[in-house]
mmCIF file of C-alpha atoms and ligand atoms in Angstrom:
data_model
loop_
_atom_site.group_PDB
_atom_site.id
_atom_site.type_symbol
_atom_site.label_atom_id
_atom_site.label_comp_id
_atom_site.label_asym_id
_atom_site.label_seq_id
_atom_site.Cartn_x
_atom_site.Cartn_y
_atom_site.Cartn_z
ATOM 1 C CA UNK A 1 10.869 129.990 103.127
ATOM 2 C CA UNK A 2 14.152 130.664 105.136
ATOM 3 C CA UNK A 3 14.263 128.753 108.124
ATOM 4 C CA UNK A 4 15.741 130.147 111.381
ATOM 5 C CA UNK A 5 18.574 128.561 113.217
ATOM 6 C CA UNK A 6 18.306 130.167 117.152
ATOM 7 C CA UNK A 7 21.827 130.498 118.770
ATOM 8 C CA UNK A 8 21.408 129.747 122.519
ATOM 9 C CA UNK A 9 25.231 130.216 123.243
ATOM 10 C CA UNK A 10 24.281 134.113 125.180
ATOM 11 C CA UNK A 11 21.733 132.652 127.574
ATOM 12 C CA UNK A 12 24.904 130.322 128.495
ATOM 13 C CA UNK A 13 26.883 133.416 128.792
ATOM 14 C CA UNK A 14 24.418 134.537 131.151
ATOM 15 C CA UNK A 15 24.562 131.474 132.645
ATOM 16 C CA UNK A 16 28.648 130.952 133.185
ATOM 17 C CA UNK A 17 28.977 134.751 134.384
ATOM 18 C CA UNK A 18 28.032 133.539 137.988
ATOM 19 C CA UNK A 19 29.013 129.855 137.500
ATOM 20 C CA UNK A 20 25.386 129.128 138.248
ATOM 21 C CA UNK A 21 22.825 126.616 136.902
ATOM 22 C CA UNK A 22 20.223 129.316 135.369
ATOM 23 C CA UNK A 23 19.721 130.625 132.900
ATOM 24 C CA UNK A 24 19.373 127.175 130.824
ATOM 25 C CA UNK A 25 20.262 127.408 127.161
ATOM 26 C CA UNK A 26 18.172 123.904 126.864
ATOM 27 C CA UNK A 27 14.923 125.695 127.954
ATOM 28 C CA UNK A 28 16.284 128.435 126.097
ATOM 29 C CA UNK A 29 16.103 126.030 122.963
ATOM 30 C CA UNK A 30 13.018 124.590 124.064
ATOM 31 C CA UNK A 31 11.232 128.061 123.673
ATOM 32 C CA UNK A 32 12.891 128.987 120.446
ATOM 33 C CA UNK A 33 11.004 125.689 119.256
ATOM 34 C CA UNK A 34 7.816 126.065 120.846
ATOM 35 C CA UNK A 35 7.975 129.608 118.962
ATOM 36 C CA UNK A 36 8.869 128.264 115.828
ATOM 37 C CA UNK A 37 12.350 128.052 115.166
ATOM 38 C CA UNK A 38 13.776 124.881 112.489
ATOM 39 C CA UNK A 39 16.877 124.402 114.110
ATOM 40 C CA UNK A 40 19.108 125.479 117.383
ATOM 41 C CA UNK A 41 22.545 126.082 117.039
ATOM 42 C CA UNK A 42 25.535 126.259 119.813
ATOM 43 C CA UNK A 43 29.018 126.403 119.838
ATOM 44 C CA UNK A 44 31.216 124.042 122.279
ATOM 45 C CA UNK A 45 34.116 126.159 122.088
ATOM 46 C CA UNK A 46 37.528 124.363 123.547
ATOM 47 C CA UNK A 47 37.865 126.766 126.347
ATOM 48 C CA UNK A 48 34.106 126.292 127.395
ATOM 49 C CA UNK A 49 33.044 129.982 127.700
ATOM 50 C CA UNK A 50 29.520 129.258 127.307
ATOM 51 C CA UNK A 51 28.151 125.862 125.992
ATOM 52 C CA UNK A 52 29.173 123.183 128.114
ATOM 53 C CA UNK A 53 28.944 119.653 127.288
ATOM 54 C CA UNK A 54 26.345 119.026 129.368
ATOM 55 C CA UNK A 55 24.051 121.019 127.281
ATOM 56 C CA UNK A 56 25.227 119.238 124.188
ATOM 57 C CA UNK A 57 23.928 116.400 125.708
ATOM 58 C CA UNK A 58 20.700 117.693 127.097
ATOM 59 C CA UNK A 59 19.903 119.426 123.680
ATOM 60 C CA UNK A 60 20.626 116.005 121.333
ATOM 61 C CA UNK A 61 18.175 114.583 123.560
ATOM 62 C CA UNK A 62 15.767 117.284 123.494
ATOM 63 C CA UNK A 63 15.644 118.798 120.615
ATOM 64 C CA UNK A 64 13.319 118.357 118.165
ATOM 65 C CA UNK A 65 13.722 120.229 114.875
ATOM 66 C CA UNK A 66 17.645 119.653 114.460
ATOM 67 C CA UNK A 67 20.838 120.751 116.058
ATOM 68 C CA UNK A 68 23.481 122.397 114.650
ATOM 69 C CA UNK A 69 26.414 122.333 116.108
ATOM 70 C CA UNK A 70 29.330 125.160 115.797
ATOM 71 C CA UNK A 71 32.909 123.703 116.318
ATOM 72 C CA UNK A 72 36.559 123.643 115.431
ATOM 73 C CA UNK A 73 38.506 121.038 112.918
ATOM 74 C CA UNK A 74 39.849 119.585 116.268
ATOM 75 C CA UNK A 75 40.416 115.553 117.654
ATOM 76 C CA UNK A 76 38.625 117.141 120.818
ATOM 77 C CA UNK A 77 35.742 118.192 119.054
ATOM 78 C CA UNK A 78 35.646 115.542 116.461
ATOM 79 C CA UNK A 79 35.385 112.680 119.750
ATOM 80 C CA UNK A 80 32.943 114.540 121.023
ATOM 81 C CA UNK A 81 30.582 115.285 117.926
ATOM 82 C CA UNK A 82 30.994 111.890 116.711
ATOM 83 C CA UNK A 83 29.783 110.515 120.203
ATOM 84 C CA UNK A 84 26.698 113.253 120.125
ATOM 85 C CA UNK A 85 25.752 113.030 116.826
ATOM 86 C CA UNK A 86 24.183 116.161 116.001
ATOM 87 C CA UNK A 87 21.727 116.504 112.720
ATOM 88 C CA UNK A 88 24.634 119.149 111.656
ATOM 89 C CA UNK A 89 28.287 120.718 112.032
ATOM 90 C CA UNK A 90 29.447 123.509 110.737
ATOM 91 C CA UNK A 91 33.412 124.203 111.327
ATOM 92 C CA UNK A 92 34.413 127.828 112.009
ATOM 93 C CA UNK A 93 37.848 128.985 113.100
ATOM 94 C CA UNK A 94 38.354 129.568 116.631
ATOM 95 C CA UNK A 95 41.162 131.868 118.451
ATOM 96 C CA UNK A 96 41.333 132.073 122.361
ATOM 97 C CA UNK A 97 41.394 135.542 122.269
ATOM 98 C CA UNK A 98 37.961 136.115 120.179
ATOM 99 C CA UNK A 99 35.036 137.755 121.692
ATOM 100 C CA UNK A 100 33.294 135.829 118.683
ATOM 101 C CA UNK A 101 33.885 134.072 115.589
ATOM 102 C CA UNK A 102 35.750 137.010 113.533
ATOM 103 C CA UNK A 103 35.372 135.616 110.110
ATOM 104 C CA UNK A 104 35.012 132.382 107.943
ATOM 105 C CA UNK A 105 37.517 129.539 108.448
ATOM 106 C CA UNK A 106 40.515 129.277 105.944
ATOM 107 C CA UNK A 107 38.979 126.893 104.042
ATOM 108 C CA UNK A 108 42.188 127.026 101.304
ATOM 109 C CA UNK A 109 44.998 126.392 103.945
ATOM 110 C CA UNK A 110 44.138 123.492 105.602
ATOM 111 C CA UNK A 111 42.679 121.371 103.003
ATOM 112 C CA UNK A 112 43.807 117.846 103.972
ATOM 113 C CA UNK A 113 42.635 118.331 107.952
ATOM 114 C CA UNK A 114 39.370 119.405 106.819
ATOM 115 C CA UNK A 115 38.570 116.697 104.250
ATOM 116 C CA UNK A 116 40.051 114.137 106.733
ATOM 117 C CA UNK A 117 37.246 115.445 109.769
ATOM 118 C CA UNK A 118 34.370 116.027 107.079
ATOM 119 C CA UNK A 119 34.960 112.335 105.830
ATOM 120 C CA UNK A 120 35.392 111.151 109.404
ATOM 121 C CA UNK A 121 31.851 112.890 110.544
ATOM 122 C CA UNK A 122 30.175 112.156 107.837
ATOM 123 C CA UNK A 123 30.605 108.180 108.001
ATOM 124 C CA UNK A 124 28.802 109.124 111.442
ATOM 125 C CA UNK A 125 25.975 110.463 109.669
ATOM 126 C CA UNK A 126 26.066 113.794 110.323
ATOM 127 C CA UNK A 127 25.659 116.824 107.636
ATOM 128 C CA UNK A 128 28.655 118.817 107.331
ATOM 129 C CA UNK A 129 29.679 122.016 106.466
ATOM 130 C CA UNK A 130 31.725 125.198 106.614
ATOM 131 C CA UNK A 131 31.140 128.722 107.611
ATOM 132 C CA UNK A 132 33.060 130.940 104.894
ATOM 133 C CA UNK A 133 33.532 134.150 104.051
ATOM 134 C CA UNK A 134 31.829 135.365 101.130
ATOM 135 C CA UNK A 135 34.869 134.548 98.596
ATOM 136 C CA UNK A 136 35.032 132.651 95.862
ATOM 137 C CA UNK A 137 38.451 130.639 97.070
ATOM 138 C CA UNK A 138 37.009 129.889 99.904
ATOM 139 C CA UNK A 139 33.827 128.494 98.849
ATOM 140 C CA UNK A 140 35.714 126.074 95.995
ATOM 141 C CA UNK A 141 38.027 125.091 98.979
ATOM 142 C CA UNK A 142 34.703 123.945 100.783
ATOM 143 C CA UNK A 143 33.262 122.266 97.790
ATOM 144 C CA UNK A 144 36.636 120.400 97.199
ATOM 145 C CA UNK A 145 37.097 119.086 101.254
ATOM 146 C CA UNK A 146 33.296 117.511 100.712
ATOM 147 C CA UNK A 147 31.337 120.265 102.684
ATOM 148 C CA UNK A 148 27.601 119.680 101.762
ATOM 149 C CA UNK A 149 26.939 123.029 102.442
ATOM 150 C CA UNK A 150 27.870 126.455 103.542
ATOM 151 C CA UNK A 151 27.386 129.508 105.692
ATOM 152 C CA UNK A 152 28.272 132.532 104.667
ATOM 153 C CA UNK A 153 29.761 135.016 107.184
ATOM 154 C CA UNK A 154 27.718 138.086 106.723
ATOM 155 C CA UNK A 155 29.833 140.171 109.919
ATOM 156 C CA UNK A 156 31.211 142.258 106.990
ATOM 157 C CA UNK A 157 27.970 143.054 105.624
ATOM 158 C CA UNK A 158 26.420 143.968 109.022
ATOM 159 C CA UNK A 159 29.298 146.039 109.911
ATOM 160 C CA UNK A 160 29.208 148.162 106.593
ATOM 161 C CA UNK A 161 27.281 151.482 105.765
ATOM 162 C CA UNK A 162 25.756 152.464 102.585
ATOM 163 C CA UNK A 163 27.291 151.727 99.553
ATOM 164 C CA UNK A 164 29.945 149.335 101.261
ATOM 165 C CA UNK A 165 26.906 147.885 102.602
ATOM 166 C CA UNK A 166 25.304 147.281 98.912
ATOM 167 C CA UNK A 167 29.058 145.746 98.160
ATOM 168 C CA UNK A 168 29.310 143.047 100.988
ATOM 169 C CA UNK A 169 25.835 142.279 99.860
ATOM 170 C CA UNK A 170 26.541 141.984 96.348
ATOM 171 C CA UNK A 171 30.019 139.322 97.139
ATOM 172 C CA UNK A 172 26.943 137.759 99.724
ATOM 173 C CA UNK A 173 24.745 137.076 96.161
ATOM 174 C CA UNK A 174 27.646 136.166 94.054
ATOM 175 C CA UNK A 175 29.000 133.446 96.421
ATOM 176 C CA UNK A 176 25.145 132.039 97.153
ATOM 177 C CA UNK A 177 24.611 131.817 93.889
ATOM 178 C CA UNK A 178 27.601 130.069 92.973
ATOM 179 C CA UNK A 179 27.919 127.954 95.889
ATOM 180 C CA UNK A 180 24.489 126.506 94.437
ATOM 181 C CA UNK A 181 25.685 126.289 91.179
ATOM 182 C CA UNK A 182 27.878 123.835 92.782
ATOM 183 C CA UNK A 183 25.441 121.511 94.413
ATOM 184 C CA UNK A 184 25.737 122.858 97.958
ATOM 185 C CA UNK A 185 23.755 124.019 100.540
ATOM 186 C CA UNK A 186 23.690 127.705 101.214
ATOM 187 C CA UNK A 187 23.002 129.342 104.797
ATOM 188 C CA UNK A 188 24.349 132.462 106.233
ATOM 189 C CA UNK A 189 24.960 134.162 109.531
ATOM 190 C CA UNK A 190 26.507 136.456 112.236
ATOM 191 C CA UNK A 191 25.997 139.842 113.492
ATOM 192 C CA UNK A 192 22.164 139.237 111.701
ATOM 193 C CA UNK A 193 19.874 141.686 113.582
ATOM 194 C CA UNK A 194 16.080 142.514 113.653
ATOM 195 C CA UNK A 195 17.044 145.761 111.508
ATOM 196 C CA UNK A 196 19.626 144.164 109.196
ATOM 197 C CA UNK A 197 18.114 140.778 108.255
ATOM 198 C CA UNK A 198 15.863 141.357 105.290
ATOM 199 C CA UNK A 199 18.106 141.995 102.418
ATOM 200 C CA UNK A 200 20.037 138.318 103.764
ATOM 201 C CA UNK A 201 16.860 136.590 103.973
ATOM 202 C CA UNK A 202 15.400 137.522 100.287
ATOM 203 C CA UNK A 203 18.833 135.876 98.315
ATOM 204 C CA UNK A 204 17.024 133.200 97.123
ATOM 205 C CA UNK A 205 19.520 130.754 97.699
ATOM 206 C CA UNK A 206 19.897 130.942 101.248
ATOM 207 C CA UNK A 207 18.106 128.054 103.550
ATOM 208 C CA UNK A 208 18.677 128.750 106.427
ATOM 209 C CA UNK A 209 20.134 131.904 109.183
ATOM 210 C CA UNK A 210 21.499 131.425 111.842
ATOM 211 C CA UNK A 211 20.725 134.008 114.492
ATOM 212 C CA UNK A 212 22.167 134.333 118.026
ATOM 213 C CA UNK A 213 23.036 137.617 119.718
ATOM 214 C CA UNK A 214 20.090 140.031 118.215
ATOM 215 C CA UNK A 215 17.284 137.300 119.125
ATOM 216 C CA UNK A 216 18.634 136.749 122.752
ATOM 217 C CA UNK A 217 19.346 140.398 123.581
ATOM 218 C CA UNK A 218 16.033 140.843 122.743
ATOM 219 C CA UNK A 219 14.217 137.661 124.007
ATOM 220 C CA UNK A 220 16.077 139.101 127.452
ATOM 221 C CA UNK A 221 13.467 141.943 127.794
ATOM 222 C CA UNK A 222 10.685 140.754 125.656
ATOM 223 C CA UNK A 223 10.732 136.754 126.231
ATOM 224 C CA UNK A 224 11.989 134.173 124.165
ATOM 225 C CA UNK A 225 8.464 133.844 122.165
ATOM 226 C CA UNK A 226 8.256 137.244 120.974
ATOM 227 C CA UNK A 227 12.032 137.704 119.890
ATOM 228 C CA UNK A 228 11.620 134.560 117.758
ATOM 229 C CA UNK A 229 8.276 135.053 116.290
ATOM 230 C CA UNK A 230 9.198 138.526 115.465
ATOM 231 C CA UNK A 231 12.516 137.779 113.525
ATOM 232 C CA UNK A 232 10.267 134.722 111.734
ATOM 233 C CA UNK A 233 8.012 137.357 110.881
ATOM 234 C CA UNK A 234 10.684 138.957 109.152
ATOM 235 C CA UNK A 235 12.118 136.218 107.666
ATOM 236 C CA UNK A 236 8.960 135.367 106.031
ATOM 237 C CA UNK A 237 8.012 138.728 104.811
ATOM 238 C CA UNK A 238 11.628 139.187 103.252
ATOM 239 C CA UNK A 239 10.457 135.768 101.187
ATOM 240 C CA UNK A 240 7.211 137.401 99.894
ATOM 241 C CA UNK A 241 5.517 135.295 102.336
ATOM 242 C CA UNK A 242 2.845 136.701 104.386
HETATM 243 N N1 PXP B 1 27.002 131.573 112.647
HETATM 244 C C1 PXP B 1 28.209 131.242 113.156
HETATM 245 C C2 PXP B 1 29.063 130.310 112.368
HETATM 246 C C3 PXP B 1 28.641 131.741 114.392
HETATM 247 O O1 PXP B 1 29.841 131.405 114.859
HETATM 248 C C4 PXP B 1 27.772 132.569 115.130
HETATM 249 C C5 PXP B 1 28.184 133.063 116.490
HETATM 250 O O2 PXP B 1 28.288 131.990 117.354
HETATM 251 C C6 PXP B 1 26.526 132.882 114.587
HETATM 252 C C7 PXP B 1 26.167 132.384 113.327
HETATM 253 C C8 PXP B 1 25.551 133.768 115.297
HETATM 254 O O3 PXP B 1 26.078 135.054 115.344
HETATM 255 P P1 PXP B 1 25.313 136.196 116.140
HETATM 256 O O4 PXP B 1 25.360 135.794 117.583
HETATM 257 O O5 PXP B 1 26.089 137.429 115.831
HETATM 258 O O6 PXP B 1 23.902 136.219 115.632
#
């Protein structure tokens, strides 16, 4: 069974659009769990769009299944995470100008920061690992900075039509299956929707998806309860499960 990681960064976009105190990605997370989500997942991004630190707080405190938490290689983010503690951290590259995370991090250029933070975190006790794009390089680079695991961007496969669909799926397989060949953990996400999930969740070597914009937009006119159980649903089906 895939488990599903439940991105409450949007309902803080919601949130920091009028500077006010609702909607609360914590309660947010609390529903996601109540409906059956494994694991919430935010991003504490260094200009503070969405996630503030508060909620970091709030969620290590309240959350029950695990926390995963999204941030850059920096000595900001490494004080903080190592004070928080979350169950997991997965690096991704972040640029200012972004509307989101536009790919995997570059893993092969920045080899000795990214061991150096990995080793540091993990003496805290906290999993580590790296979201990559689907490429070979990149997932050897990941194995050889000590990730335990990875997450494969799939933005190129959700993006793509047809046949150049069935491609980024096929460099999706390769690198899963190679990436357990190699003793690490394999999870995958971005731009995952309701329509576009299945063929993900079936690649047997995937753990875990992490899903943030499709579940929220939806949870927005539908509730939180429904928008998770319904992507589960999917989840589970995709798995042969009932
Ligand atoms: N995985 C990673 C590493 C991300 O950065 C994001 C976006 O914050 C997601 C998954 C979720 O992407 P989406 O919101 O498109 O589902």
């Amino acid at each position: 069974m895939v488990s599903l990681g439940v991105n409450v960064d949007h309902v803080a976009n919601i949130r920091q659009a009028r500077q006010a105190i609702e909607p609360d990605p914590v309660t947010a997370a609390m529903l996601a769990e109540l409906a059956g989500a494994h694991c919430i997942t935010v991003h504490l991004r260094s200009d503070r769009r969405h996630i503030q630190q508060r909620d970091l707080e709030l969620l290590r405190k309240q959350v029950k299944t695990r926390l995963n938490l999204e941030m850059a290689a920096t000595e900001e983010m490494i004080a903080i995470a190592g004070r928080i503690c979350p169950d997991m951290i997965t690096l991704v590259p972040e640029s200012p100008e972004e509307v989101t995370t536009e790919g995997g991090l570059n893993v092969v250029n920045q080899q000795d920061t990214l061991k150096d933070a990995i080793a540091r975190l993990q003496d805290a006790g906290i999993k580590m690992g790296i979201f990559i794009d689907p490429d070979p390089a990149s997932l050897e680079a990941a194995k050889a900075v000590g990730a335990q695991y990875i997450e494969i961007h799939t933005g190129l496969y959700a993006a793509a039509k047809g046949e150049k669909q069935q491609v980024a799926l096929q460099q999706i397989v390769d690198v899963a299956q190679k990436a357990a060949a190699l003793g690490l953990g394999v999870n995958a996400g971005h731009d995952l929707t309701y329509t576009n999930v299945t063929p993900i969740a079936a690649i047997p070597q995937i753990a875990e998806l992490n899903i943030g914009h499709n579940i929220i937009a939806r949870a927005v006119l539908v509730g939180m309860e429904q928008a998770v159980k319904q992507m589960l649903k999917l989840i589970r089906a995709a798995k042969g499960c009932c």
